[in-house]
Amino acid sequence: MAATAGDESVHNYSYIFPFEQAWNESAFLKYMLERWTDSFVYAAIYYVVVVFGGQLYMKTRPRYDLRPALAIWSSTLAVFSVLGAIRTLPELVTAINRYGWQYSVCVPTYFQGVPAFWSALFTLSKVLELGDTVFIVLRKQPLIFLHWYHHITVLLYVWYSYTDHTAPGRWFMVMNYIVHSLMYTYYALRAMRFRFPKFISIVITTLQLMQMIIGVVINVLTYQAKARGEFCQQTYENLQYSSIMYFTYFVLFAHFFYTTYVIEKPKDESKKHA
């Protein structure tokens, strides 16, 4: 490869915002190295209080509508995701075009410059996204296993992976930003009582499923590079966790797609999150 892990950046942004330029990546990495295990605490509180406790609390109570709050919540996450996609996708595209596919999955230069700021926000956002479940519980909508399993495992994996600056995370982050841009925009408009044809929800679920398939492929490419003895910044332990995570997501999303759009009448799309 023509570039190394020490390159300053693979994309020269035409404009850098002051908050992106002032971002202290080394300080945030130090924080994550010391506190990444806090993600287990957040996950435990989320499950006990929101998933289990919330459902128990609402069992004998009437549902809350919460449409205005849900519209604001989803709109905020939609705007954040759109901005994240806009600021991280150029680096991924340039990495591929300039240095090739293997570079894009093996060299973590996205932790420098503009993408570093959005990588940190992406990591922190996985805690914020746990709030999605609060609306599902308080509105007494079906809370499926896929939803809370996905939220918990993504939170744990992203926080754990940040401490290693794993290179394939470049792909995982950009894909997630893009899919969430569409997904949360759809949820926000639905909360505002906009109505969409069935194929829109099918398209969003299909994109979620494709995200999982690409994740599996990226893990295979990473393993092949490491097996050849070439530099690829992801430990075998992390690769194992990532492979298990993406494969289980693929199975669960495929099952969801089949039961929702193939053999059953579509249910409320608000229970689908990725």
PDB file of N, CA, C and O in Angstrom, residues 157-216:
ATOM      1  N   TYR A 157     -19.827  -2.944  21.707  1.00  0.00           N
ATOM      2  CA  TYR A 157     -18.789  -3.153  20.696  1.00  0.00           C
ATOM      3  C   TYR A 157     -18.123  -1.846  20.280  1.00  0.00           C
ATOM      4  O   TYR A 157     -16.896  -1.792  20.130  1.00  0.00           O
ATOM      5  N   VAL A 158     -18.907  -0.813  20.057  1.00  0.00           N
ATOM      6  CA  VAL A 158     -18.340   0.464  19.604  1.00  0.00           C
ATOM      7  C   VAL A 158     -17.412   1.058  20.662  1.00  0.00           C
ATOM      8  O   VAL A 158     -16.314   1.532  20.351  1.00  0.00           O
ATOM      9  N   TRP A 159     -17.819   1.027  21.916  1.00  0.00           N
ATOM     10  CA  TRP A 159     -16.965   1.566  22.979  1.00  0.00           C
ATOM     11  C   TRP A 159     -15.696   0.740  23.140  1.00  0.00           C
ATOM     12  O   TRP A 159     -14.611   1.286  23.322  1.00  0.00           O
ATOM     13  N   TYR A 160     -15.833  -0.559  23.057  1.00  0.00           N
ATOM     14  CA  TYR A 160     -14.668  -1.446  23.162  1.00  0.00           C
ATOM     15  C   TYR A 160     -13.719  -1.231  21.985  1.00  0.00           C
ATOM     16  O   TYR A 160     -12.499  -1.145  22.160  1.00  0.00           O
ATOM     17  N   SER A 161     -14.268  -1.102  20.789  1.00  0.00           N
ATOM     18  CA  SER A 161     -13.447  -0.985  19.586  1.00  0.00           C
ATOM     19  C   SER A 161     -12.729   0.357  19.501  1.00  0.00           C
ATOM     20  O   SER A 161     -11.648   0.443  18.913  1.00  0.00           O
ATOM     21  N   TYR A 162     -13.330   1.393  20.071  1.00  0.00           N
ATOM     22  CA  TYR A 162     -12.696   2.708  19.986  1.00  0.00           C
ATOM     23  C   TYR A 162     -11.313   2.694  20.643  1.00  0.00           C
ATOM     24  O   TYR A 162     -10.387   3.357  20.164  1.00  0.00           O
ATOM     25  N   THR A 163     -11.168   1.946  21.714  1.00  0.00           N
ATOM     26  CA  THR A 163      -9.888   1.924  22.429  1.00  0.00           C
ATOM     27  C   THR A 163      -8.779   1.306  21.587  1.00  0.00           C
ATOM     28  O   THR A 163      -7.597   1.575  21.826  1.00  0.00           O
ATOM     29  N   ASP A 164      -9.129   0.474  20.607  1.00  0.00           N
ATOM     30  CA  ASP A 164      -8.149  -0.148  19.716  1.00  0.00           C
ATOM     31  C   ASP A 164      -7.981   0.615  18.412  1.00  0.00           C
ATOM     32  O   ASP A 164      -7.121   0.281  17.606  1.00  0.00           O
ATOM     33  N   HIS A 165      -8.837   1.638  18.194  1.00  0.00           N
ATOM     34  CA  HIS A 165      -8.832   2.352  16.915  1.00  0.00           C
ATOM     35  C   HIS A 165      -8.894   1.357  15.751  1.00  0.00           C
ATOM     36  O   HIS A 165      -8.069   1.401  14.826  1.00  0.00           O
ATOM     37  N   THR A 166      -9.860   0.481  15.794  1.00  0.00           N
ATOM     38  CA  THR A 166      -9.975  -0.546  14.773  1.00  0.00           C
ATOM     39  C   THR A 166     -10.259   0.070  13.401  1.00  0.00           C
ATOM     40  O   THR A 166     -11.142   0.907  13.252  1.00  0.00           O
ATOM     41  N   ALA A 167      -9.519  -0.378  12.403  1.00  0.00           N
ATOM     42  CA  ALA A 167      -9.640   0.184  11.057  1.00  0.00           C
ATOM     43  C   ALA A 167     -10.979  -0.105  10.377  1.00  0.00           C
ATOM     44  O   ALA A 167     -11.534   0.782   9.732  1.00  0.00           O
ATOM     45  N   PRO A 168     -11.537  -1.325  10.492  1.00  0.00           N
ATOM     46  CA  PRO A 168     -12.823  -1.584   9.828  1.00  0.00           C
ATOM     47  C   PRO A 168     -13.957  -0.717  10.367  1.00  0.00           C
ATOM     48  O   PRO A 168     -15.003  -0.595   9.724  1.00  0.00           O
ATOM     49  N   GLY A 169     -13.732  -0.097  11.531  1.00  0.00           N
ATOM     50  CA  GLY A 169     -14.740   0.790  12.093  1.00  0.00           C
ATOM     51  C   GLY A 169     -15.077   1.941  11.168  1.00  0.00           C
ATOM     52  O   GLY A 169     -16.151   2.530  11.252  1.00  0.00           O
ATOM     53  N   ARG A 170     -14.149   2.274  10.272  1.00  0.00           N
ATOM     54  CA  ARG A 170     -14.396   3.314   9.263  1.00  0.00           C
ATOM     55  C   ARG A 170     -15.640   2.949   8.455  1.00  0.00           C
ATOM     56  O   ARG A 170     -16.524   3.788   8.245  1.00  0.00           O
ATOM     57  N   TRP A 171     -15.711   1.714   8.013  1.00  0.00           N
ATOM     58  CA  TRP A 171     -16.860   1.233   7.243  1.00  0.00           C
ATOM     59  C   TRP A 171     -18.113   1.179   8.111  1.00  0.00           C
ATOM     60  O   TRP A 171     -19.179   1.626   7.697  1.00  0.00           O
ATOM     61  N   PHE A 172     -17.970   0.594   9.294  1.00  0.00           N
ATOM     62  CA  PHE A 172     -19.139   0.406  10.162  1.00  0.00           C
ATOM     63  C   PHE A 172     -19.783   1.741  10.514  1.00  0.00           C
ATOM     64  O   PHE A 172     -21.006   1.877  10.534  1.00  0.00           O
ATOM     65  N   MET A 173     -18.943   2.730  10.809  1.00  0.00           N
ATOM     66  CA  MET A 173     -19.446   4.048  11.191  1.00  0.00           C
ATOM     67  C   MET A 173     -20.167   4.730  10.034  1.00  0.00           C
ATOM     68  O   MET A 173     -21.296   5.228  10.203  1.00  0.00           O
ATOM     69  N   VAL A 174     -19.548   4.756   8.862  1.00  0.00           N
ATOM     70  CA  VAL A 174     -20.147   5.442   7.721  1.00  0.00           C
ATOM     71  C   VAL A 174     -21.462   4.781   7.319  1.00  0.00           C
ATOM     72  O   VAL A 174     -22.465   5.467   7.056  1.00  0.00           O
ATOM     73  N   MET A 175     -21.476   3.459   7.282  1.00  0.00           N
ATOM     74  CA  MET A 175     -22.717   2.760   6.934  1.00  0.00           C
ATOM     75  C   MET A 175     -23.820   3.088   7.927  1.00  0.00           C
ATOM     76  O   MET A 175     -24.969   3.327   7.543  1.00  0.00           O
ATOM     77  N   ASN A 176     -23.481   3.107   9.202  1.00  0.00           N
ATOM     78  CA  ASN A 176     -24.471   3.377  10.230  1.00  0.00           C
ATOM     79  C   ASN A 176     -25.008   4.795  10.138  1.00  0.00           C
ATOM     80  O   ASN A 176     -26.216   5.025  10.259  1.00  0.00           O
ATOM     81  N   TYR A 177     -24.122   5.750   9.900  1.00  0.00           N
ATOM     82  CA  TYR A 177     -24.550   7.137   9.721  1.00  0.00           C
ATOM     83  C   TYR A 177     -25.533   7.252   8.553  1.00  0.00           C
ATOM     84  O   TYR A 177     -26.567   7.927   8.652  1.00  0.00           O
ATOM     85  N   ILE A 178     -25.224   6.618   7.441  1.00  0.00           N
ATOM     86  CA  ILE A 178     -26.070   6.725   6.247  1.00  0.00           C
ATOM     87  C   ILE A 178     -27.443   6.088   6.484  1.00  0.00           C
ATOM     88  O   ILE A 178     -28.480   6.701   6.194  1.00  0.00           O
ATOM     89  N   VAL A 179     -27.452   4.878   7.005  1.00  0.00           N
ATOM     90  CA  VAL A 179     -28.719   4.183   7.244  1.00  0.00           C
ATOM     91  C   VAL A 179     -29.553   4.928   8.275  1.00  0.00           C
ATOM     92  O   VAL A 179     -30.766   5.099   8.116  1.00  0.00           O
ATOM     93  N   HIS A 180     -28.917   5.434   9.332  1.00  0.00           N
ATOM     94  CA  HIS A 180     -29.651   6.173  10.352  1.00  0.00           C
ATOM     95  C   HIS A 180     -30.182   7.498   9.824  1.00  0.00           C
ATOM     96  O   HIS A 180     -31.212   7.992  10.299  1.00  0.00           O
ATOM     97  N   SER A 181     -29.494   8.086   8.847  1.00  0.00           N
ATOM     98  CA  SER A 181     -29.991   9.322   8.241  1.00  0.00           C
ATOM     99  C   SER A 181     -31.375   9.104   7.643  1.00  0.00           C
ATOM    100  O   SER A 181     -32.291   9.916   7.838  1.00  0.00           O
ATOM    101  N   LEU A 182     -31.522   8.008   6.940  1.00  0.00           N
ATOM    102  CA  LEU A 182     -32.810   7.689   6.313  1.00  0.00           C
ATOM    103  C   LEU A 182     -33.820   7.186   7.340  1.00  0.00           C
ATOM    104  O   LEU A 182     -34.991   7.582   7.324  1.00  0.00           O
ATOM    105  N   MET A 183     -33.361   6.335   8.238  1.00  0.00           N
ATOM    106  CA  MET A 183     -34.248   5.707   9.203  1.00  0.00           C
ATOM    107  C   MET A 183     -34.881   6.723  10.151  1.00  0.00           C
ATOM    108  O   MET A 183     -36.099   6.749  10.336  1.00  0.00           O
ATOM    109  N   TYR A 184     -34.060   7.582  10.744  1.00  0.00           N
ATOM    110  CA  TYR A 184     -34.596   8.554  11.695  1.00  0.00           C
ATOM    111  C   TYR A 184     -35.419   9.641  11.006  1.00  0.00           C
ATOM    112  O   TYR A 184     -36.361  10.177  11.600  1.00  0.00           O
ATOM    113  N   THR A 185     -35.068   9.962   9.777  1.00  0.00           N
ATOM    114  CA  THR A 185     -35.897  10.900   9.024  1.00  0.00           C
ATOM    115  C   THR A 185     -37.288  10.304   8.801  1.00  0.00           C
ATOM    116  O   THR A 185     -38.311  10.985   8.968  1.00  0.00           O
ATOM    117  N   TYR A 186     -37.322   9.046   8.462  1.00  0.00           N
ATOM    118  CA  TYR A 186     -38.586   8.334   8.271  1.00  0.00           C
ATOM    119  C   TYR A 186     -39.388   8.310   9.570  1.00  0.00           C
ATOM    120  O   TYR A 186     -40.594   8.594   9.580  1.00  0.00           O
ATOM    121  N   TYR A 187     -38.727   7.988  10.694  1.00  0.00           N
ATOM    122  CA  TYR A 187     -39.424   7.957  11.981  1.00  0.00           C
ATOM    123  C   TYR A 187     -39.962   9.330  12.366  1.00  0.00           C
ATOM    124  O   TYR A 187     -41.067   9.455  12.899  1.00  0.00           O
ATOM    125  N   ALA A 188     -39.180  10.370  12.093  1.00  0.00           N
ATOM    126  CA  ALA A 188     -39.608  11.723  12.438  1.00  0.00           C
ATOM    127  C   ALA A 188     -40.853  12.113  11.651  1.00  0.00           C
ATOM    128  O   ALA A 188     -41.819  12.659  12.212  1.00  0.00           O
ATOM    129  N   LEU A 189     -40.853  11.832  10.371  1.00  0.00           N
ATOM    130  CA  LEU A 189     -42.002  12.176   9.530  1.00  0.00           C
ATOM    131  C   LEU A 189     -43.229  11.343   9.906  1.00  0.00           C
ATOM    132  O   LEU A 189     -44.358  11.838   9.874  1.00  0.00           O
ATOM    133  N   ARG A 190     -43.005  10.093  10.261  1.00  0.00           N
ATOM    134  CA  ARG A 190     -44.120   9.262  10.720  1.00  0.00           C
ATOM    135  C   ARG A 190     -44.734   9.831  11.996  1.00  0.00           C
ATOM    136  O   ARG A 190     -45.957   9.859  12.154  1.00  0.00           O
ATOM    137  N   ALA A 191     -43.849  10.301  12.906  1.00  0.00           N
ATOM    138  CA  ALA A 191     -44.346  10.886  14.157  1.00  0.00           C
ATOM    139  C   ALA A 191     -45.120  12.165  13.890  1.00  0.00           C
ATOM    140  O   ALA A 191     -46.000  12.545  14.670  1.00  0.00           O
ATOM    141  N   MET A 192     -44.822  12.829  12.774  1.00  0.00           N
ATOM    142  CA  MET A 192     -45.547  14.038  12.380  1.00  0.00           C
ATOM    143  C   MET A 192     -46.808  13.706  11.579  1.00  0.00           C
ATOM    144  O   MET A 192     -47.410  14.583  10.979  1.00  0.00           O
ATOM    145  N   ARG A 193     -47.131  12.420  11.536  1.00  0.00           N
ATOM    146  CA  ARG A 193     -48.338  11.911  10.869  1.00  0.00           C
ATOM    147  C   ARG A 193     -48.270  11.932   9.344  1.00  0.00           C
ATOM    148  O   ARG A 193     -49.303  11.931   8.673  1.00  0.00           O
ATOM    149  N   PHE A 194     -47.067  11.964   8.799  1.00  0.00           N
ATOM    150  CA  PHE A 194     -46.931  11.760   7.365  1.00  0.00           C
ATOM    151  C   PHE A 194     -47.109  10.276   7.082  1.00  0.00           C
ATOM    152  O   PHE A 194     -46.674   9.430   7.864  1.00  0.00           O
ATOM    153  N   ARG A 195     -47.742   9.957   5.981  1.00  0.00           N
ATOM    154  CA  ARG A 195     -47.976   8.567   5.626  1.00  0.00           C
ATOM    155  C   ARG A 195     -47.178   8.197   4.383  1.00  0.00           C
ATOM    156  O   ARG A 195     -47.075   8.990   3.448  1.00  0.00           O
ATOM    157  N   PHE A 196     -46.613   7.006   4.390  1.00  0.00           N
ATOM    158  CA  PHE A 196     -45.777   6.548   3.287  1.00  0.00           C
ATOM    159  C   PHE A 196     -46.260   5.192   2.793  1.00  0.00           C
ATOM    160  O   PHE A 196     -46.821   4.406   3.559  1.00  0.00           O
ATOM    161  N   PRO A 197     -46.033   4.901   1.527  1.00  0.00           N
ATOM    162  CA  PRO A 197     -46.384   3.572   1.011  1.00  0.00           C
ATOM    163  C   PRO A 197     -45.501   2.505   1.657  1.00  0.00           C
ATOM    164  O   PRO A 197     -44.410   2.791   2.157  1.00  0.00           O
ATOM    165  N   LYS A 198     -45.987   1.301   1.624  1.00  0.00           N
ATOM    166  CA  LYS A 198     -45.307   0.184   2.278  1.00  0.00           C
ATOM    167  C   LYS A 198     -43.869  -0.006   1.809  1.00  0.00           C
ATOM    168  O   LYS A 198     -42.991  -0.363   2.591  1.00  0.00           O
ATOM    169  N   PHE A 199     -43.606   0.266   0.538  1.00  0.00           N
ATOM    170  CA  PHE A 199     -42.281  -0.024   0.005  1.00  0.00           C
ATOM    171  C   PHE A 199     -41.186   0.824   0.668  1.00  0.00           C
ATOM    172  O   PHE A 199     -40.012   0.447   0.653  1.00  0.00           O
ATOM    173  N   ILE A 200     -41.547   1.977   1.246  1.00  0.00           N
ATOM    174  CA  ILE A 200     -40.546   2.803   1.921  1.00  0.00           C
ATOM    175  C   ILE A 200     -39.972   2.070   3.127  1.00  0.00           C
ATOM    176  O   ILE A 200     -38.751   2.024   3.327  1.00  0.00           O
ATOM    177  N   SER A 201     -40.842   1.486   3.945  1.00  0.00           N
ATOM    178  CA  SER A 201     -40.361   0.740   5.099  1.00  0.00           C
ATOM    179  C   SER A 201     -39.599  -0.502   4.669  1.00  0.00           C
ATOM    180  O   SER A 201     -38.634  -0.917   5.331  1.00  0.00           O
ATOM    181  N   ILE A 202     -39.999  -1.090   3.537  1.00  0.00           N
ATOM    182  CA  ILE A 202     -39.277  -2.251   3.017  1.00  0.00           C
ATOM    183  C   ILE A 202     -37.869  -1.855   2.590  1.00  0.00           C
ATOM    184  O   ILE A 202     -36.898  -2.566   2.857  1.00  0.00           O
ATOM    185  N   VAL A 203     -37.762  -0.696   1.936  1.00  0.00           N
ATOM    186  CA  VAL A 203     -36.453  -0.209   1.499  1.00  0.00           C
ATOM    187  C   VAL A 203     -35.536   0.024   2.698  1.00  0.00           C
ATOM    188  O   VAL A 203     -34.355  -0.358   2.687  1.00  0.00           O
ATOM    189  N   ILE A 204     -36.055   0.640   3.753  1.00  0.00           N
ATOM    190  CA  ILE A 204     -35.241   0.922   4.937  1.00  0.00           C
ATOM    191  C   ILE A 204     -34.776  -0.368   5.594  1.00  0.00           C
ATOM    192  O   ILE A 204     -33.600  -0.516   5.966  1.00  0.00           O
ATOM    193  N   THR A 205     -35.669  -1.342   5.736  1.00  0.00           N
ATOM    194  CA  THR A 205     -35.274  -2.616   6.327  1.00  0.00           C
ATOM    195  C   THR A 205     -34.271  -3.335   5.433  1.00  0.00           C
ATOM    196  O   THR A 205     -33.339  -3.982   5.930  1.00  0.00           O
ATOM    197  N   THR A 206     -34.432  -3.223   4.118  1.00  0.00           N
ATOM    198  CA  THR A 206     -33.481  -3.827   3.185  1.00  0.00           C
ATOM    199  C   THR A 206     -32.095  -3.207   3.343  1.00  0.00           C
ATOM    200  O   THR A 206     -31.079  -3.909   3.318  1.00  0.00           O
ATOM    201  N   LEU A 207     -32.052  -1.879   3.509  1.00  0.00           N
ATOM    202  CA  LEU A 207     -30.768  -1.203   3.720  1.00  0.00           C
ATOM    203  C   LEU A 207     -30.120  -1.655   5.030  1.00  0.00           C
ATOM    204  O   LEU A 207     -28.892  -1.817   5.106  1.00  0.00           O
ATOM    205  N   GLN A 208     -30.921  -1.857   6.051  1.00  0.00           N
ATOM    206  CA  GLN A 208     -30.401  -2.363   7.310  1.00  0.00           C
ATOM    207  C   GLN A 208     -29.804  -3.756   7.122  1.00  0.00           C
ATOM    208  O   GLN A 208     -28.730  -4.068   7.647  1.00  0.00           O
ATOM    209  N   LEU A 209     -30.497  -4.585   6.375  1.00  0.00           N
ATOM    210  CA  LEU A 209     -30.017  -5.937   6.110  1.00  0.00           C
ATOM    211  C   LEU A 209     -28.740  -5.911   5.281  1.00  0.00           C
ATOM    212  O   LEU A 209     -27.786  -6.657   5.553  1.00  0.00           O
ATOM    213  N   MET A 210     -28.680  -5.030   4.286  1.00  0.00           N
ATOM    214  CA  MET A 210     -27.471  -4.892   3.472  1.00  0.00           C
ATOM    215  C   MET A 210     -26.292  -4.422   4.310  1.00  0.00           C
ATOM    216  O   MET A 210     -25.145  -4.828   4.086  1.00  0.00           O
ATOM    217  N   GLN A 211     -26.566  -3.555   5.283  1.00  0.00           N
ATOM    218  CA  GLN A 211     -25.524  -3.086   6.185  1.00  0.00           C
ATOM    219  C   GLN A 211     -24.885  -4.261   6.914  1.00  0.00           C
ATOM    220  O   GLN A 211     -23.664  -4.311   7.086  1.00  0.00           O
ATOM    221  N   MET A 212     -25.699  -5.222   7.339  1.00  0.00           N
ATOM    222  CA  MET A 212     -25.183  -6.383   8.052  1.00  0.00           C
ATOM    223  C   MET A 212     -24.385  -7.298   7.119  1.00  0.00           C
ATOM    224  O   MET A 212     -23.357  -7.853   7.507  1.00  0.00           O
ATOM    225  N   ILE A 213     -24.856  -7.443   5.878  1.00  0.00           N
ATOM    226  CA  ILE A 213     -24.142  -8.273   4.913  1.00  0.00           C
ATOM    227  C   ILE A 213     -22.767  -7.682   4.618  1.00  0.00           C
ATOM    228  O   ILE A 213     -21.752  -8.393   4.589  1.00  0.00           O
ATOM    229  N   ILE A 214     -22.727  -6.372   4.394  1.00  0.00           N
ATOM    230  CA  ILE A 214     -21.441  -5.708   4.136  1.00  0.00           C
ATOM    231  C   ILE A 214     -20.523  -5.837   5.341  1.00  0.00           C
ATOM    232  O   ILE A 214     -19.312  -6.029   5.202  1.00  0.00           O
ATOM    233  N   GLY A 215     -21.099  -5.745   6.543  1.00  0.00           N
ATOM    234  CA  GLY A 215     -20.298  -5.918   7.754  1.00  0.00           C
ATOM    235  C   GLY A 215     -19.629  -7.274   7.797  1.00  0.00           C
ATOM    236  O   GLY A 215     -18.445  -7.394   8.161  1.00  0.00           O
ATOM    237  N   VAL A 216     -20.351  -8.313   7.422  1.00  0.00           N
ATOM    238  CA  VAL A 216     -19.784  -9.665   7.381  1.00  0.00           C
ATOM    239  C   VAL A 216     -18.664  -9.735   6.347  1.00  0.00           C
ATOM    240  O   VAL A 216     -17.597 -10.305   6.602  1.00  0.00           O
TER     241      VAL A 216
END
